Short mmCIF file of C-alpha atoms in Angstrom, two decimals:
data_model
loop_
_atom_site.label_atom_id
_atom_site.label_comp_id
_atom_site.label_asym_id
_atom_site.label_seq_id
_atom_site.Cartn_x
_atom_site.Cartn_y
_atom_site.Cartn_z
CA MET A 1 -0.01 -0.01 -0.01
CA GLU A 2 1.39 3.34 -1.01
CA VAL A 3 2.42 5.65 1.83
CA SER A 4 0.40 8.87 1.86
CA GLU A 5 2.47 12.07 1.36
CA PHE A 6 0.76 13.40 4.49
CA ASN A 7 1.82 10.44 6.61
CA GLU A 8 5.11 11.24 8.31
CA THR A 9 4.80 8.65 11.10
CA GLY A 10 6.46 5.82 9.29
CA LEU A 11 3.47 3.64 10.21
CA PHE A 12 0.69 2.04 8.21
CA ASN A 13 -1.53 4.76 6.62
CA ASN A 14 -4.64 3.81 8.62
CA ALA A 15 -2.69 4.28 11.89
CA ALA A 16 -2.70 8.07 11.33
CA GLY A 17 -5.34 9.88 13.26
CA PHE A 18 -7.77 12.51 11.95
CA GLU A 19 -10.35 14.73 13.46
CA SER A 20 -13.42 12.61 12.80
CA ARG A 21 -11.89 9.29 13.77
CA PHE A 22 -13.19 7.53 16.90
CA SER A 23 -11.00 8.20 19.95
CA PHE A 24 -11.18 7.66 23.67
CA GLY A 25 -9.33 11.00 24.02
CA VAL A 26 -6.65 9.54 26.33
CA PHE A 27 -3.75 9.51 23.84
CA SER A 28 -3.21 11.85 20.87
CA GLY A 29 -1.39 11.22 17.64
CA ALA A 30 -1.17 7.97 15.62
CA ARG A 31 -2.89 4.83 16.75
CA THR A 32 -0.46 2.37 18.32
CA SER A 33 0.93 -0.19 16.01
CA SER A 34 3.92 -1.61 17.96
CA VAL A 35 5.70 -4.54 16.31
CA PHE A 36 2.53 -5.38 14.36
CA LEU A 37 3.28 -2.54 11.91
CA GLU A 38 -0.41 -1.82 11.22
CA GLN A 39 -2.92 -1.01 13.90
CA VAL A 40 -5.57 -3.61 13.05
CA SER A 41 -3.40 -6.52 14.14
CA ASN A 42 -2.57 -4.66 17.38
CA ALA A 43 -6.31 -4.27 18.10
CA ASN A 44 -6.94 -7.92 17.21
CA PHE A 45 -4.12 -8.92 19.58
CA ALA A 46 -6.05 -7.24 22.39
CA GLY A 47 -9.06 -9.38 21.35
CA ILE A 48 -6.93 -12.49 21.53
CA LEU A 49 -5.71 -11.62 24.94
CA CYS A 50 -9.33 -11.24 26.04
CA VAL A 51 -10.04 -14.76 24.73
CA PHE A 52 -6.90 -15.98 26.55
CA LEU A 53 -8.01 -14.43 29.86
CA VAL A 54 -11.54 -15.81 29.64
CA ALA A 55 -10.28 -19.34 28.89
CA THR A 56 -7.42 -19.52 31.35
CA TRP A 57 -8.31 -17.11 34.14
CA GLY A 58 -8.41 -19.86 36.81
CA ARG A 59 -4.91 -21.11 35.83
CA LEU A 60 -3.18 -17.70 35.98
CA SER A 61 -1.37 -16.01 38.88
CA VAL A 62 -2.47 -12.63 40.10
CA ALA A 63 0.65 -11.05 38.56
CA ILE A 64 -0.07 -12.50 35.11
CA ARG A 65 -3.75 -11.49 35.30
CA THR A 66 -2.81 -7.91 36.25
CA THR A 67 -0.25 -7.72 33.40
CA MET A 68 -2.74 -9.03 30.85
CA VAL A 69 -5.53 -6.73 31.90
CA ALA A 70 -3.21 -3.72 31.90
CA THR A 71 -1.92 -4.65 28.43
CA ILE A 72 -5.43 -4.95 27.06
CA LEU A 73 -6.46 -1.60 28.50
CA LEU A 74 -3.33 0.08 27.16
CA ILE A 75 -3.91 -1.26 23.65
CA LEU A 76 -7.58 -0.34 23.62
CA LEU A 77 -7.04 3.25 24.86
CA SER A 78 -4.05 3.95 22.63
CA ASN A 79 -5.36 2.15 19.56
CA ASN A 80 -8.83 3.65 19.75
CA THR A 81 -10.38 0.45 18.54
CA ARG A 82 -14.19 0.18 18.62
CA THR A 83 -14.56 -3.49 17.78
CA SER A 84 -11.98 -4.83 20.24
CA SER A 85 -13.33 -2.47 22.95
CA ALA A 86 -16.80 -3.89 22.47
CA LEU A 87 -15.48 -7.42 22.42
CA ALA A 88 -13.55 -6.79 25.60
CA VAL A 89 -16.81 -6.08 27.37
CA VAL A 90 -18.89 -8.87 25.70
CA VAL A 91 -16.19 -11.56 25.66
CA THR A 92 -14.33 -10.89 28.89
CA MET A 93 -16.66 -9.28 31.37
CA MET A 94 -19.94 -10.79 30.31
CA GLY A 95 -18.82 -13.92 28.52
CA TYR A 96 -16.85 -15.27 31.45
CA PHE A 97 -20.10 -15.78 33.40
CA ILE A 98 -22.51 -16.47 30.51
CA PHE A 99 -20.59 -18.75 28.10
CA PRO A 100 -20.40 -21.81 30.42
CA HIS A 101 -24.17 -21.95 30.62
CA LEU A 102 -24.77 -21.86 26.83
CA SER A 103 -25.21 -24.86 24.60
CA ARG A 104 -22.28 -25.47 22.32
CA TRP A 105 -24.62 -25.78 19.33
CA PHE A 106 -25.77 -22.22 19.76
CA THR A 107 -22.43 -21.03 18.38
CA LEU A 108 -23.87 -21.84 14.97
CA LEU A 109 -26.24 -18.90 15.43
CA ILE A 110 -23.57 -16.23 16.01
CA ALA A 111 -22.73 -15.57 12.33
CA PRO A 112 -26.35 -15.57 11.00
CA VAL A 113 -27.55 -13.40 13.88
CA LEU A 114 -24.73 -10.86 13.29
CA VAL A 115 -25.40 -10.71 9.55
CA LEU A 116 -29.15 -10.27 10.15
CA LEU A 117 -28.57 -7.44 12.68
CA ALA A 118 -26.22 -5.73 10.18
CA PHE A 119 -28.85 -5.76 7.44
CA LEU A 120 -31.46 -4.46 9.91
CA ALA A 121 -29.17 -1.69 11.13
CA VAL A 122 -27.92 -0.57 7.73
CA GLY A 123 -31.05 -1.05 5.61
CA ASP A 124 -30.60 0.58 2.25
CA ASN A 125 -28.48 3.42 3.68
CA VAL A 126 -24.90 2.35 2.72
CA THR A 127 -22.75 5.36 3.60
CA HIS A 128 -19.12 3.95 3.65
CA THR A 129 -18.42 6.37 6.54
CA ASP A 130 -15.86 5.56 9.27
CA ASP A 131 -18.42 4.55 11.82
CA LEU A 132 -20.21 1.34 12.79
CA ILE A 133 -23.04 1.66 10.27
CA GLY A 134 -20.59 2.57 7.51
CA ARG A 135 -18.41 -0.45 8.21
CA LEU A 136 -21.36 -2.82 8.45
CA GLY A 137 -22.63 -1.33 5.21
CA ILE A 138 -19.54 -2.64 3.35
CA THR A 139 -20.40 -6.17 4.41
CA THR A 140 -24.12 -5.96 3.61
CA GLU A 141 -23.36 -4.40 0.22
CA ALA A 142 -20.81 -7.10 -0.60
CA LEU A 143 -23.25 -9.82 0.29
CA ARG A 144 -26.00 -8.24 -1.76
CA ARG A 145 -23.76 -8.09 -4.81
CA LEU A 146 -22.71 -11.70 -4.75
CA ASP A 147 -23.72 -13.16 -8.10
CA ILE A 148 -23.97 -16.78 -9.15
CA PRO A 149 -20.41 -17.02 -10.65
CA THR A 150 -18.90 -15.48 -7.51
CA ILE A 151 -20.92 -17.73 -5.24
CA PHE A 152 -19.50 -20.76 -6.96
CA GLY A 153 -15.92 -19.56 -7.04
CA ALA A 154 -15.61 -18.31 -10.63
CA ASN A 155 -14.66 -14.72 -9.67
CA ALA A 156 -11.95 -15.24 -7.03
CA MET A 157 -10.14 -12.07 -8.17
CA LYS A 158 -13.00 -10.03 -6.78
CA ALA A 159 -11.73 -10.95 -3.31
CA ARG A 160 -8.93 -8.33 -3.46
CA HIS A 161 -11.62 -5.59 -3.53
CA LEU A 162 -13.40 -7.06 -0.47
CA MET A 163 -10.65 -6.77 2.14
CA ASP A 164 -12.84 -4.81 4.52
CA THR A 165 -15.52 -7.48 4.84
CA GLY A 166 -14.59 -10.95 6.05
CA PHE A 167 -17.81 -12.63 4.89
CA GLY A 168 -17.62 -11.12 1.39
CA TYR A 169 -13.88 -11.88 1.13
CA VAL A 170 -14.29 -15.55 2.09
CA ALA A 171 -17.30 -16.02 -0.16
CA ALA A 172 -15.52 -14.50 -3.13
CA SER A 173 -12.13 -16.21 -2.61
CA SER A 174 -13.40 -19.62 -1.52
CA SER A 175 -16.95 -19.83 -2.88
CA ILE A 176 -20.10 -20.36 -0.82
CA PHE A 177 -18.72 -23.77 0.11
CA GLY A 178 -15.62 -22.27 1.67
CA LEU A 179 -17.78 -19.80 3.62
CA ILE A 180 -19.87 -22.64 4.95
CA ALA A 181 -16.75 -24.55 5.87
CA ILE A 182 -15.34 -21.56 7.79
CA TRP A 183 -18.67 -21.05 9.51
CA LEU A 184 -18.85 -24.66 10.64
CA PHE A 185 -15.18 -24.80 11.63
CA PHE A 186 -15.27 -21.55 13.65
CA SER A 187 -18.54 -22.67 15.32
CA LEU A 188 -17.89 -26.35 16.00
CA GLY A 189 -14.20 -26.99 15.38
CA GLN A 190 -13.22 -26.64 19.04
CA ARG A 191 -13.54 -28.94 22.00
CA ALA A 192 -16.05 -27.68 24.57
CA THR A 193 -16.33 -30.33 27.28
CA ASP A 194 -15.72 -28.33 30.43
CA THR A 195 -16.18 -24.79 31.77
CA ALA A 196 -12.82 -23.44 30.51
CA SER A 197 -13.07 -24.98 27.00
CA LYS A 198 -16.63 -23.74 26.64
CA ARG A 199 -15.51 -20.19 27.44
CA CYS A 200 -12.69 -20.55 24.92
CA ALA A 201 -14.94 -21.94 22.16
CA TRP A 202 -17.57 -19.25 22.59
CA ALA A 203 -15.12 -16.38 22.98
CA THR A 204 -13.17 -17.50 19.91
CA ALA A 205 -16.32 -17.77 17.75
CA VAL A 206 -17.59 -14.31 18.87
CA TYR A 207 -14.23 -12.72 18.24
CA LEU A 208 -13.87 -14.22 14.76
CA PHE A 209 -17.39 -13.63 13.48
CA ALA A 210 -17.60 -10.13 14.89
CA ASN A 211 -14.39 -9.21 13.13
CA MET A 212 -15.63 -10.68 9.87
CA MET A 213 -18.48 -8.19 10.02
CA ILE A 214 -16.27 -5.10 9.91
CA GLY A 215 -12.93 -6.33 8.46
CA GLY A 216 -12.06 -9.92 8.46
CA THR A 217 -8.84 -10.46 6.47
CA ALA A 218 -6.69 -9.45 9.41
CA ILE A 219 -7.94 -12.41 11.48
CA PHE A 220 -6.19 -14.76 9.06
CA SER A 221 -2.81 -13.05 9.53
CA MET A 222 -0.23 -15.26 11.24
CA LYS A 223 0.51 -12.35 13.59
CA VAL A 224 -2.83 -12.97 15.36
CA ALA A 225 -4.15 -16.23 14.00
CA ALA A 226 -1.12 -18.24 15.12
CA PRO A 227 -1.37 -17.43 18.85
CA LEU A 228 -5.15 -17.75 18.80
CA TRP A 229 -5.15 -21.28 17.36
CA MET A 230 -2.24 -22.27 19.57
CA LEU A 231 -4.54 -21.35 22.47
CA VAL A 232 -7.39 -23.38 20.99
CA GLY A 233 -5.09 -26.33 20.57
CA TYR A 234 -3.90 -26.07 24.15
CA MET A 235 -7.45 -25.92 25.47
CA ALA A 236 -8.31 -28.99 23.37
CA ALA A 237 -5.33 -30.89 24.76
CA THR A 238 -6.12 -30.12 28.36
CA ALA A 239 -9.89 -30.35 28.29
CA PRO A 240 -11.47 -33.64 29.34
CA LYS A 241 -12.33 -35.95 26.47
CA PRO A 242 -16.05 -36.70 25.87
CA GLN A 243 -17.01 -39.97 27.52
CA ALA A 244 -17.88 -42.66 24.95
CA SER A 245 -21.02 -44.54 25.82
CA ARG A 246 -20.80 -48.31 26.21
CA PRO A 247 -23.35 -51.12 26.78
CA ASN A 248 -24.36 -51.78 30.34
CA GLY A 249 -22.05 -54.13 32.19
CA PRO A 250 -18.58 -54.16 33.59
CA ALA A 251 -15.75 -52.47 31.73
CA PRO A 252 -13.56 -54.80 29.62
CA ARG A 253 -10.56 -56.27 31.41
CA GLY A 254 -7.52 -53.94 31.20
CA SER A 255 -9.56 -50.86 30.48
CA ILE A 256 -9.72 -47.75 32.62
CA ALA A 257 -13.16 -46.88 33.93
CA ALA A 258 -14.36 -43.39 33.01
#
């Protein structure tokens, strides 16, 4: 991406602040990018830390919890990220208590409900402005414009023009079948057999699908995808395995009773 002549920060263009951009008003100047180069991955990293805290809170020391919470707050306030700030409340503060009581199968509803709410919120008023309705409008417009060839994967080059909408990008680049596969994998591809793994599965699904509504391509970057899926793998390895049912009667000789 070409560097703007007005950008003297040395950072990604979108890290530069301007008067109408959303801000908490705590820090001035460019949005923090750190070693992530561009600010979106830094914001998503805060989202991943929220998932990490929700999933492993009971296993962490007070010092680590304090460090993680402070890091998340610093990123949110200096990055001025709307999505990750909202997710920090939903995933961390509310999700920690709610997710363990929800059925695992309800994760299938997250993506359809978010898309439906976007269409209801935007309606026919697609503005492309730098606010929530404007960002949601990019996704609803992209989904409206999906034609038959694109749905079946014949216009993959269109994906490069859909970088700001995860649902549109995946549908164009991978066809409707790829989008369905992503939806099923994000929803059901994680083990959720105890309280901690349920929190992780729900928090991960909410984080991924919410980001696909207003951006999306950044969640596939190895800068944030790698640590997220390492966490998912760790939770799967440490969660109790589902107990397989067996006929009534004593366990076979040499087996370990459940």
